[in-house]
Amino acid sequence: MVIVGAGYTGLWTAYYLAKADPALRIVVLEAERAGFGASGRNGGWCSALFPVSSRRLASLPGSSRDAAIELHRAMQATVNEVGLVTAAEQIDCDYHKGGTIVLARTPVQLARARAEVARSHDWGPGDLRFLEPDEVAAKVRATKVLGATFTPHCAAVHPGKLVRGLAVAVERLGVTIHEHSPVHTISAGRAITSYGVVRADVVVRATEGFTPGLAGESRAVAPVYSLMVATEPLSAEVWDRIGLADRPTFSDQRHLIIYGQRTADGRLAFGGRGAPYHFRSRTKPSFDRSPAVFKGLQATLRELFDLSGVQFTHAWGGPLGIPRDWCASVGLDRGSGVAWAGGYVGDGVSTANLAGRTLTDLILGRDTALVRLPWVGHRSRRWEPEPLRWLGINAGLRAMTFADTEERLTRRESLIARWMAPLIGG
């Protein structure tokens, strides 16, 4: 087996394949270092979130309401699976399952939160709870809180520690990882690198936001940048003001996504969308940094919490992969032996583990519940050619910002967001 990409998807696939059949010869090829991409730079939410709604999943060809709910349950179980494996393999990644709290801080957001809880009872096991302001304060003390939703199905992790620890674990199992070995073409039985051709019975594409750099894949996913900032370690006095004692990950109900966590070393790590998509799906190290976005993230976090006197010490970013229909997928073309997984839209920390287990079952020909989940074999249509792709994606990103502004000014649900919802997984 040859796996292209040493992020979560590639390494989890290698891990489960090696555990299932120690006789397999497995090679992982990585253009940079293991975990260089989104796997090492994300917000550390190991959650049960899937990028499209259960309603959308149920509408996929061959899917159903029950199948969509089963995928939701599989995602919940995956959060626990990551914790079990990291403990068994002694991967010190600061795993702590404190759930996720999503704040409602305007009347419009409050209505959205209540509706989301109602939908969760219609389309799943009903584990999402609505919290009144006093219940929210027991978990986190933010400003202007009118309520929140809470799910227990999320763990905070240190993403870099997780991916590097996973690389060590797979090497212990006999997997070979070749770093600094960029692949430019994947085809039946071959991964073509800058140094030669690696031949294998199965080739797994696990390249997420860097997929457009492969020959013939320029329109497969759109690499969209998400950026983060982190504070200095906070004092006990500041933490008394903020809460987050059980380290729940946190967000709010705005349209332009934000995400944060209290790290094991006592910092606030906080990120969000807003950086532009770059023409022709380009990815460059310079795109990881945007002073304007960093400044906006700092301002947002200060507006959420009382951070008087707190300094920000770190800022970084990187690309994530967005398919045209926002639906992540995993699959194996048995004719060519080419397998793939990705398109997580930023929800990949746990989804990549589910992908690794599913790819293992597909490759080994196992008939399991995982290979019957509705995302298996799904094919998103390709993104439009440029300049339509650049215009459309950046217009969508700008529209989410306008939608939040519209709701603040009108105190009504945004018409822009309602129009955009079917296009972005709603």
mmCIF file with all atom_site columns, N, CA, C and O in Angstrom, residues 1-7 10-11 26-34 175-186 190-199 203-204 206-207:
data_model
loop_
_atom_site.group_PDB
_atom_site.id
_atom_site.type_symbol
_atom_site.label_atom_id
_atom_site.label_alt_id
_atom_site.label_comp_id
_atom_site.label_asym_id
_atom_site.label_entity_id
_atom_site.label_seq_id
_atom_site.pdbx_PDB_ins_code
_atom_site.Cartn_x
_atom_site.Cartn_y
_atom_site.Cartn_z
_atom_site.occupancy
_atom_site.B_iso_or_equiv
_atom_site.pdbx_formal_charge
_atom_site.auth_seq_id
_atom_site.auth_comp_id
_atom_site.auth_asym_id
_atom_site.auth_atom_id
_atom_site.pdbx_PDB_model_num
ATOM 1   N N  . MET A 1 1   ? 0.845  -1.188 0.000   1.00 0.00 ? 1   MET A N  1
ATOM 2   C CA . MET A 1 1   ? 0.000  0.000  0.000   1.00 0.00 ? 1   MET A CA 1
ATOM 3   C C  . MET A 1 1   ? 0.882  1.241  0.000   1.00 0.00 ? 1   MET A C  1
ATOM 4   O O  . MET A 1 1   ? 1.860  1.303  0.743   1.00 0.00 ? 1   MET A O  1
ATOM 5   N N  . VAL A 1 2   ? 0.529  2.244  -0.798  1.00 0.00 ? 2   VAL A N  1
ATOM 6   C CA . VAL A 1 2   ? 1.202  3.535  -0.720  1.00 0.00 ? 2   VAL A CA 1
ATOM 7   C C  . VAL A 1 2   ? 0.149  4.591  -0.400  1.00 0.00 ? 2   VAL A C  1
ATOM 8   O O  . VAL A 1 2   ? -0.912 4.646  -1.031  1.00 0.00 ? 2   VAL A O  1
ATOM 9   N N  . ILE A 1 3   ? 0.432  5.375  0.606   1.00 0.00 ? 3   ILE A N  1
ATOM 10  C CA . ILE A 1 3   ? -0.482 6.418  1.078   1.00 0.00 ? 3   ILE A CA 1
ATOM 11  C C  . ILE A 1 3   ? 0.184  7.765  0.834   1.00 0.00 ? 3   ILE A C  1
ATOM 12  O O  . ILE A 1 3   ? 1.329  7.977  1.265   1.00 0.00 ? 3   ILE A O  1
ATOM 13  N N  . VAL A 1 4   ? -0.505 8.651  0.147   1.00 0.00 ? 4   VAL A N  1
ATOM 14  C CA . VAL A 1 4   ? 0.048  9.960  -0.178  1.00 0.00 ? 4   VAL A CA 1
ATOM 15  C C  . VAL A 1 4   ? -0.515 10.979 0.805   1.00 0.00 ? 4   VAL A C  1
ATOM 16  O O  . VAL A 1 4   ? -1.707 11.299 0.773   1.00 0.00 ? 4   VAL A O  1
ATOM 17  N N  . GLY A 1 5   ? 0.331  11.467 1.690   1.00 0.00 ? 5   GLY A N  1
ATOM 18  C CA . GLY A 1 5   ? -0.078 12.437 2.691   1.00 0.00 ? 5   GLY A CA 1
ATOM 19  C C  . GLY A 1 5   ? 0.042  11.884 4.095   1.00 0.00 ? 5   GLY A C  1
ATOM 20  O O  . GLY A 1 5   ? -0.611 10.892 4.440   1.00 0.00 ? 5   GLY A O  1
ATOM 21  N N  . ALA A 1 6   ? 0.891  12.511 4.914   1.00 0.00 ? 6   ALA A N  1
ATOM 22  C CA . ALA A 1 6   ? 1.106  12.048 6.292   1.00 0.00 ? 6   ALA A CA 1
ATOM 23  C C  . ALA A 1 6   ? 0.428  12.984 7.278   1.00 0.00 ? 6   ALA A C  1
ATOM 24  O O  . ALA A 1 6   ? 1.041  13.482 8.224   1.00 0.00 ? 6   ALA A O  1
ATOM 25  N N  . GLY A 1 7   ? -0.868 13.239 7.023   1.00 0.00 ? 7   GLY A N  1
ATOM 26  C CA . GLY A 1 7   ? -1.700 13.928 7.993   1.00 0.00 ? 7   GLY A CA 1
ATOM 27  C C  . GLY A 1 7   ? -2.570 12.907 8.697   1.00 0.00 ? 7   GLY A C  1
ATOM 28  O O  . GLY A 1 7   ? -2.297 11.703 8.679   1.00 0.00 ? 7   GLY A O  1
ATOM 29  N N  . GLY A 1 10  ? -4.002 9.997  6.268   1.00 0.00 ? 10  GLY A N  1
ATOM 30  C CA . GLY A 1 10  ? -3.006 9.028  5.855   1.00 0.00 ? 10  GLY A CA 1
ATOM 31  C C  . GLY A 1 10  ? -2.478 8.187  6.997   1.00 0.00 ? 10  GLY A C  1
ATOM 32  O O  . GLY A 1 10  ? -2.309 6.960  6.872   1.00 0.00 ? 10  GLY A O  1
ATOM 33  N N  . LEU A 1 11  ? -2.227 8.822  8.136   1.00 0.00 ? 11  LEU A N  1
ATOM 34  C CA . LEU A 1 11  ? -1.639 8.095  9.264   1.00 0.00 ? 11  LEU A CA 1
ATOM 35  C C  . LEU A 1 11  ? -2.648 7.181  9.941   1.00 0.00 ? 11  LEU A C  1
ATOM 36  O O  . LEU A 1 11  ? -2.303 6.062  10.346  1.00 0.00 ? 11  LEU A O  1
ATOM 37  N N  . ILE A 1 26  ? 3.467  -1.129 3.877   1.00 0.00 ? 26  ILE A N  1
ATOM 38  C CA . ILE A 1 26  ? 2.788  0.165  3.802   1.00 0.00 ? 26  ILE A CA 1
ATOM 39  C C  . ILE A 1 26  ? 3.826  1.272  3.805   1.00 0.00 ? 26  ILE A C  1
ATOM 40  O O  . ILE A 1 26  ? 4.690  1.331  4.687   1.00 0.00 ? 26  ILE A O  1
ATOM 41  N N  . VAL A 1 27  ? 3.736  2.133  2.801   1.00 0.00 ? 27  VAL A N  1
ATOM 42  C CA . VAL A 1 27  ? 4.617  3.292  2.698   1.00 0.00 ? 27  VAL A CA 1
ATOM 43  C C  . VAL A 1 27  ? 3.763  4.549  2.661   1.00 0.00 ? 27  VAL A C  1
ATOM 44  O O  . VAL A 1 27  ? 2.758  4.606  1.943   1.00 0.00 ? 27  VAL A O  1
ATOM 45  N N  . VAL A 1 28  ? 4.156  5.554  3.444   1.00 0.00 ? 28  VAL A N  1
ATOM 46  C CA . VAL A 1 28  ? 3.486  6.858  3.449   1.00 0.00 ? 28  VAL A CA 1
ATOM 47  C C  . VAL A 1 28  ? 4.450  7.889  2.860   1.00 0.00 ? 28  VAL A C  1
ATOM 48  O O  . VAL A 1 28  ? 5.600  7.994  3.306   1.00 0.00 ? 28  VAL A O  1
ATOM 49  N N  . LEU A 1 29  ? 3.983  8.622  1.860   1.00 0.00 ? 29  LEU A N  1
ATOM 50  C CA . LEU A 1 29  ? 4.793  9.657  1.216   1.00 0.00 ? 29  LEU A CA 1
ATOM 51  C C  . LEU A 1 29  ? 4.268  11.031 1.617   1.00 0.00 ? 29  LEU A C  1
ATOM 52  O O  . LEU A 1 29  ? 3.066  11.296 1.515   1.00 0.00 ? 29  LEU A O  1
ATOM 53  N N  . GLU A 1 30  ? 5.161  11.908 2.066   1.00 0.00 ? 30  GLU A N  1
ATOM 54  C CA . GLU A 1 30  ? 4.777  13.224 2.558   1.00 0.00 ? 30  GLU A CA 1
ATOM 55  C C  . GLU A 1 30  ? 5.673  14.288 1.947   1.00 0.00 ? 30  GLU A C  1
ATOM 56  O O  . GLU A 1 30  ? 6.903  14.165 1.970   1.00 0.00 ? 30  GLU A O  1
ATOM 57  N N  . ALA A 1 31  ? 5.057  15.335 1.396   1.00 0.00 ? 31  ALA A N  1
ATOM 58  C CA . ALA A 1 31  ? 5.833  16.382 0.723   1.00 0.00 ? 31  ALA A CA 1
ATOM 59  C C  . ALA A 1 31  ? 6.685  17.188 1.703   1.00 0.00 ? 31  ALA A C  1
ATOM 60  O O  . ALA A 1 31  ? 7.775  17.648 1.352   1.00 0.00 ? 31  ALA A O  1
ATOM 61  N N  . GLU A 1 32  ? 6.215  17.347 2.926   1.00 0.00 ? 32  GLU A N  1
ATOM 62  C CA . GLU A 1 32  ? 6.952  18.125 3.926   1.00 0.00 ? 32  GLU A CA 1
ATOM 63  C C  . GLU A 1 32  ? 7.303  17.220 5.102   1.00 0.00 ? 32  GLU A C  1
ATOM 64  O O  . GLU A 1 32  ? 8.042  16.275 4.929   1.00 0.00 ? 32  GLU A O  1
ATOM 65  N N  . ARG A 1 33  ? 6.775  17.527 6.282   1.00 0.00 ? 33  ARG A N  1
ATOM 66  C CA . ARG A 1 33  ? 6.915  16.669 7.455   1.00 0.00 ? 33  ARG A CA 1
ATOM 67  C C  . ARG A 1 33  ? 5.547  16.133 7.835   1.00 0.00 ? 33  ARG A C  1
ATOM 68  O O  . ARG A 1 33  ? 4.525  16.736 7.518   1.00 0.00 ? 33  ARG A O  1
ATOM 69  N N  . ALA A 1 34  ? 5.508  15.007 8.523   1.00 0.00 ? 34  ALA A N  1
ATOM 70  C CA . ALA A 1 34  ? 4.235  14.466 8.987   1.00 0.00 ? 34  ALA A CA 1
ATOM 71  C C  . ALA A 1 34  ? 3.510  15.520 9.814   1.00 0.00 ? 34  ALA A C  1
ATOM 72  O O  . ALA A 1 34  ? 4.072  16.101 10.745  1.00 0.00 ? 34  ALA A O  1
ATOM 73  N N  . VAL A 1 175 ? 5.322  0.599  9.561   1.00 0.00 ? 175 VAL A N  1
ATOM 74  C CA . VAL A 1 175 ? 5.030  1.462  8.413   1.00 0.00 ? 175 VAL A CA 1
ATOM 75  C C  . VAL A 1 175 ? 6.238  2.361  8.144   1.00 0.00 ? 175 VAL A C  1
ATOM 76  O O  . VAL A 1 175 ? 6.863  2.867  9.074   1.00 0.00 ? 175 VAL A O  1
ATOM 77  N N  . THR A 1 176 ? 6.556  2.571  6.874   1.00 0.00 ? 176 THR A N  1
ATOM 78  C CA . THR A 1 176 ? 7.647  3.470  6.483   1.00 0.00 ? 176 THR A CA 1
ATOM 79  C C  . THR A 1 176 ? 7.078  4.811  6.051   1.00 0.00 ? 176 THR A C  1
ATOM 80  O O  . THR A 1 176 ? 6.192  4.869  5.190   1.00 0.00 ? 176 THR A O  1
ATOM 81  N N  . ILE A 1 177 ? 7.565  5.888  6.662   1.00 0.00 ? 177 ILE A N  1
ATOM 82  C CA . ILE A 1 177 ? 7.156  7.242  6.282   1.00 0.00 ? 177 ILE A CA 1
ATOM 83  C C  . ILE A 1 177 ? 8.344  7.924  5.610   1.00 0.00 ? 177 ILE A C  1
ATOM 84  O O  . ILE A 1 177 ? 9.417  8.036  6.200   1.00 0.00 ? 177 ILE A O  1
ATOM 85  N N  . HIS A 1 178 ? 8.140  8.357  4.366   1.00 0.00 ? 178 HIS A N  1
ATOM 86  C CA . HIS A 1 178 ? 9.162  9.124  3.650   1.00 0.00 ? 178 HIS A CA 1
ATOM 87  C C  . HIS A 1 178 ? 8.732  10.589 3.630   1.00 0.00 ? 178 HIS A C  1
ATOM 88  O O  . HIS A 1 178 ? 7.831  10.971 2.875   1.00 0.00 ? 178 HIS A O  1
ATOM 89  N N  . GLU A 1 179 ? 9.356  11.402 4.469   1.00 0.00 ? 179 GLU A N  1
ATOM 90  C CA . GLU A 1 179 ? 9.086  12.837 4.460   1.00 0.00 ? 179 GLU A CA 1
ATOM 91  C C  . GLU A 1 179 ? 9.887  13.509 3.349   1.00 0.00 ? 179 GLU A C  1
ATOM 92  O O  . GLU A 1 179 ? 10.793 12.913 2.767   1.00 0.00 ? 179 GLU A O  1
ATOM 93  N N  . HIS A 1 180 ? 9.506  14.744 3.028   1.00 0.00 ? 180 HIS A N  1
ATOM 94  C CA . HIS A 1 180 ? 10.171 15.513 1.963   1.00 0.00 ? 180 HIS A CA 1
ATOM 95  C C  . HIS A 1 180 ? 10.201 14.723 0.650   1.00 0.00 ? 180 HIS A C  1
ATOM 96  O O  . HIS A 1 180 ? 11.192 14.715 -0.067  1.00 0.00 ? 180 HIS A O  1
ATOM 97  N N  . SER A 1 181 ? 9.079  14.069 0.366   1.00 0.00 ? 181 SER A N  1
ATOM 98  C CA . SER A 1 181 ? 8.947  13.244 -0.843  1.00 0.00 ? 181 SER A CA 1
ATOM 99  C C  . SER A 1 181 ? 7.649  13.604 -1.561  1.00 0.00 ? 181 SER A C  1
ATOM 100 O O  . SER A 1 181 ? 6.666  12.857 -1.516  1.00 0.00 ? 181 SER A O  1
ATOM 101 N N  . PRO A 1 182 ? 7.624  14.767 -2.224  1.00 0.00 ? 182 PRO A N  1
ATOM 102 C CA . PRO A 1 182 ? 6.374  15.228 -2.841  1.00 0.00 ? 182 PRO A CA 1
ATOM 103 C C  . PRO A 1 182 ? 5.922  14.346 -3.994  1.00 0.00 ? 182 PRO A C  1
ATOM 104 O O  . PRO A 1 182 ? 6.730  13.923 -4.828  1.00 0.00 ? 182 PRO A O  1
ATOM 105 N N  . VAL A 1 183 ? 4.633  14.066 -4.021  1.00 0.00 ? 183 VAL A N  1
ATOM 106 C CA . VAL A 1 183 ? 3.995  13.317 -5.113  1.00 0.00 ? 183 VAL A CA 1
ATOM 107 C C  . VAL A 1 183 ? 3.278  14.316 -6.006  1.00 0.00 ? 183 VAL A C  1
ATOM 108 O O  . VAL A 1 183 ? 2.574  15.198 -5.522  1.00 0.00 ? 183 VAL A O  1
ATOM 109 N N  . HIS A 1 184 ? 3.479  14.190 -7.325  1.00 0.00 ? 184 HIS A N  1
ATOM 110 C CA . HIS A 1 184 ? 2.776  15.108 -8.231  1.00 0.00 ? 184 HIS A CA 1
ATOM 111 C C  . HIS A 1 184 ? 1.715  14.429 -9.077  1.00 0.00 ? 184 HIS A C  1
ATOM 112 O O  . HIS A 1 184 ? 0.867  15.099 -9.677  1.00 0.00 ? 184 HIS A O  1
ATOM 113 N N  . THR A 1 185 ? 1.719  13.073 -9.129  1.00 0.00 ? 185 THR A N  1
ATOM 114 C CA . THR A 1 185 ? 0.715  12.364 -9.918  1.00 0.00 ? 185 THR A CA 1
ATOM 115 C C  . THR A 1 185 ? 0.338  11.061 -9.218  1.00 0.00 ? 185 THR A C  1
ATOM 116 O O  . THR A 1 185 ? 1.223  10.322 -8.763  1.00 0.00 ? 185 THR A O  1
ATOM 117 N N  . ILE A 1 186 ? -0.967 10.805 -9.136  1.00 0.00 ? 186 ILE A N  1
ATOM 118 C CA . ILE A 1 186 ? -1.479 9.531  -8.642  1.00 0.00 ? 186 ILE A CA 1
ATOM 119 C C  . ILE A 1 186 ? -2.266 8.875  -9.766  1.00 0.00 ? 186 ILE A C  1
ATOM 120 O O  . ILE A 1 186 ? -3.100 9.508  -10.421 1.00 0.00 ? 186 ILE A O  1
ATOM 121 N N  . ARG A 1 190 ? 0.226  3.527  -9.019  1.00 0.00 ? 190 ARG A N  1
ATOM 122 C CA . ARG A 1 190 ? 1.459  4.331  -9.018  1.00 0.00 ? 190 ARG A CA 1
ATOM 123 C C  . ARG A 1 190 ? 1.277  5.660  -8.307  1.00 0.00 ? 190 ARG A C  1
ATOM 124 O O  . ARG A 1 190 ? 0.249  6.313  -8.440  1.00 0.00 ? 190 ARG A O  1
ATOM 125 N N  . ALA A 1 191 ? 2.301  6.039  -7.559  1.00 0.00 ? 191 ALA A N  1
ATOM 126 C CA . ALA A 1 191 ? 2.435  7.389  -7.031  1.00 0.00 ? 191 ALA A CA 1
ATOM 127 C C  . ALA A 1 191 ? 3.754  7.921  -7.563  1.00 0.00 ? 191 ALA A C  1
ATOM 128 O O  . ALA A 1 191 ? 4.824  7.369  -7.259  1.00 0.00 ? 191 ALA A O  1
ATOM 129 N N  . ILE A 1 192 ? 3.683  8.949  -8.399  1.00 0.00 ? 192 ILE A N  1
ATOM 130 C CA . ILE A 1 192 ? 4.876  9.463  -9.067  1.00 0.00 ? 192 ILE A CA 1
ATOM 131 C C  . ILE A 1 192 ? 5.423  10.635 -8.268  1.00 0.00 ? 192 ILE A C  1
ATOM 132 O O  . ILE A 1 192 ? 4.746  11.648 -8.092  1.00 0.00 ? 192 ILE A O  1
ATOM 133 N N  . THR A 1 193 ? 6.643  10.490 -7.777  1.00 0.00 ? 193 THR A N  1
ATOM 134 C CA . THR A 1 193 ? 7.290  11.510 -6.963  1.00 0.00 ? 193 THR A CA 1
ATOM 135 C C  . THR A 1 193 ? 8.338  12.247 -7.777  1.00 0.00 ? 193 THR A C  1
ATOM 136 O O  . THR A 1 193 ? 8.607  11.910 -8.939  1.00 0.00 ? 193 THR A O  1
ATOM 137 N N  . SER A 1 194 ? 8.939  13.234 -7.141  1.00 0.00 ? 194 SER A N  1
ATOM 138 C CA . SER A 1 194 ? 10.020 13.970 -7.800  1.00 0.00 ? 194 SER A CA 1
ATOM 139 C C  . SER A 1 194 ? 11.266 13.114 -7.959  1.00 0.00 ? 194 SER A C  1
ATOM 140 O O  . SER A 1 194 ? 12.183 13.475 -8.698  1.00 0.00 ? 194 SER A O  1
ATOM 141 N N  . TYR A 1 195 ? 11.317 11.974 -7.271  1.00 0.00 ? 195 TYR A N  1
ATOM 142 C CA . TYR A 1 195 ? 12.525 11.139 -7.270  1.00 0.00 ? 195 TYR A CA 1
ATOM 143 C C  . TYR A 1 195 ? 12.338 9.789  -7.947  1.00 0.00 ? 195 TYR A C  1
ATOM 144 O O  . TYR A 1 195 ? 13.295 9.043  -8.116  1.00 0.00 ? 195 TYR A O  1
ATOM 145 N N  . GLY A 1 196 ? 11.111 9.469  -8.310  1.00 0.00 ? 196 GLY A N  1
ATOM 146 C CA . GLY A 1 196 ? 10.868 8.175  -8.933  1.00 0.00 ? 196 GLY A CA 1
ATOM 147 C C  . GLY A 1 196 ? 9.429  7.751  -8.743  1.00 0.00 ? 196 GLY A C  1
ATOM 148 O O  . GLY A 1 196 ? 8.595  8.529  -8.260  1.00 0.00 ? 196 GLY A O  1
ATOM 149 N N  . VAL A 1 197 ? 9.125  6.525  -9.110  1.00 0.00 ? 197 VAL A N  1
ATOM 150 C CA . VAL A 1 197 ? 7.765  6.002  -9.072  1.00 0.00 ? 197 VAL A CA 1
ATOM 151 C C  . VAL A 1 197 ? 7.654  4.949  -7.978  1.00 0.00 ? 197 VAL A C  1
ATOM 152 O O  . VAL A 1 197 ? 8.490  4.037  -7.902  1.00 0.00 ? 197 VAL A O  1
ATOM 153 N N  . VAL A 1 198 ? 6.633  5.077  -7.143  1.00 0.00 ? 198 VAL A N  1
ATOM 154 C CA . VAL A 1 198 ? 6.330  4.047  -6.145  1.00 0.00 ? 198 VAL A CA 1
ATOM 155 C C  . VAL A 1 198 ? 5.129  3.262  -6.661  1.00 0.00 ? 198 VAL A C  1
ATOM 156 O O  . VAL A 1 198 ? 4.079  3.830  -6.955  1.00 0.00 ? 198 VAL A O  1
ATOM 157 N N  . ARG A 1 199 ? 5.303  1.952  -6.769  1.00 0.00 ? 199 ARG A N  1
ATOM 158 C CA . ARG A 1 199 ? 4.229  1.092  -7.284  1.00 0.00 ? 199 ARG A CA 1
ATOM 159 C C  . ARG A 1 199 ? 3.606  0.307  -6.128  1.00 0.00 ? 199 ARG A C  1
ATOM 160 O O  . ARG A 1 199 ? 4.303  -0.146 -5.225  1.00 0.00 ? 199 ARG A O  1
ATOM 161 N N  . VAL A 1 203 ? -3.307 2.684  -3.970  1.00 0.00 ? 203 VAL A N  1
ATOM 162 C CA . VAL A 1 203 ? -2.768 4.026  -3.739  1.00 0.00 ? 203 VAL A CA 1
ATOM 163 C C  . VAL A 1 203 ? -3.861 4.850  -3.065  1.00 0.00 ? 203 VAL A C  1
ATOM 164 O O  . VAL A 1 203 ? -4.970 4.971  -3.589  1.00 0.00 ? 203 VAL A O  1
ATOM 165 N N  . VAL A 1 204 ? -3.554 5.415  -1.897  1.00 0.00 ? 204 VAL A N  1
ATOM 166 C CA . VAL A 1 204 ? -4.524 6.199  -1.138  1.00 0.00 ? 204 VAL A CA 1
ATOM 167 C C  . VAL A 1 204 ? -4.167 7.682  -1.242  1.00 0.00 ? 204 VAL A C  1
ATOM 168 O O  . VAL A 1 204 ? -3.047 8.080  -0.915  1.00 0.00 ? 204 VAL A O  1
ATOM 169 N N  . ALA A 1 206 ? -4.572 11.111 0.345   1.00 0.00 ? 206 ALA A N  1
ATOM 170 C CA . ALA A 1 206 ? -4.940 11.687 1.642   1.00 0.00 ? 206 ALA A CA 1
ATOM 171 C C  . ALA A 1 206 ? -4.309 13.061 1.751   1.00 0.00 ? 206 ALA A C  1
ATOM 172 O O  . ALA A 1 206 ? -3.556 13.346 2.681   1.00 0.00 ? 206 ALA A O  1
ATOM 173 N N  . THR A 1 207 ? -4.605 13.926 0.789   1.00 0.00 ? 207 THR A N  1
ATOM 174 C CA . THR A 1 207 ? -3.886 15.199 0.632   1.00 0.00 ? 207 THR A CA 1
ATOM 175 C C  . THR A 1 207 ? -4.725 16.429 0.958   1.00 0.00 ? 207 THR A C  1
ATOM 176 O O  . THR A 1 207 ? -4.209 17.553 0.922   1.00 0.00 ? 207 THR A O  1
#
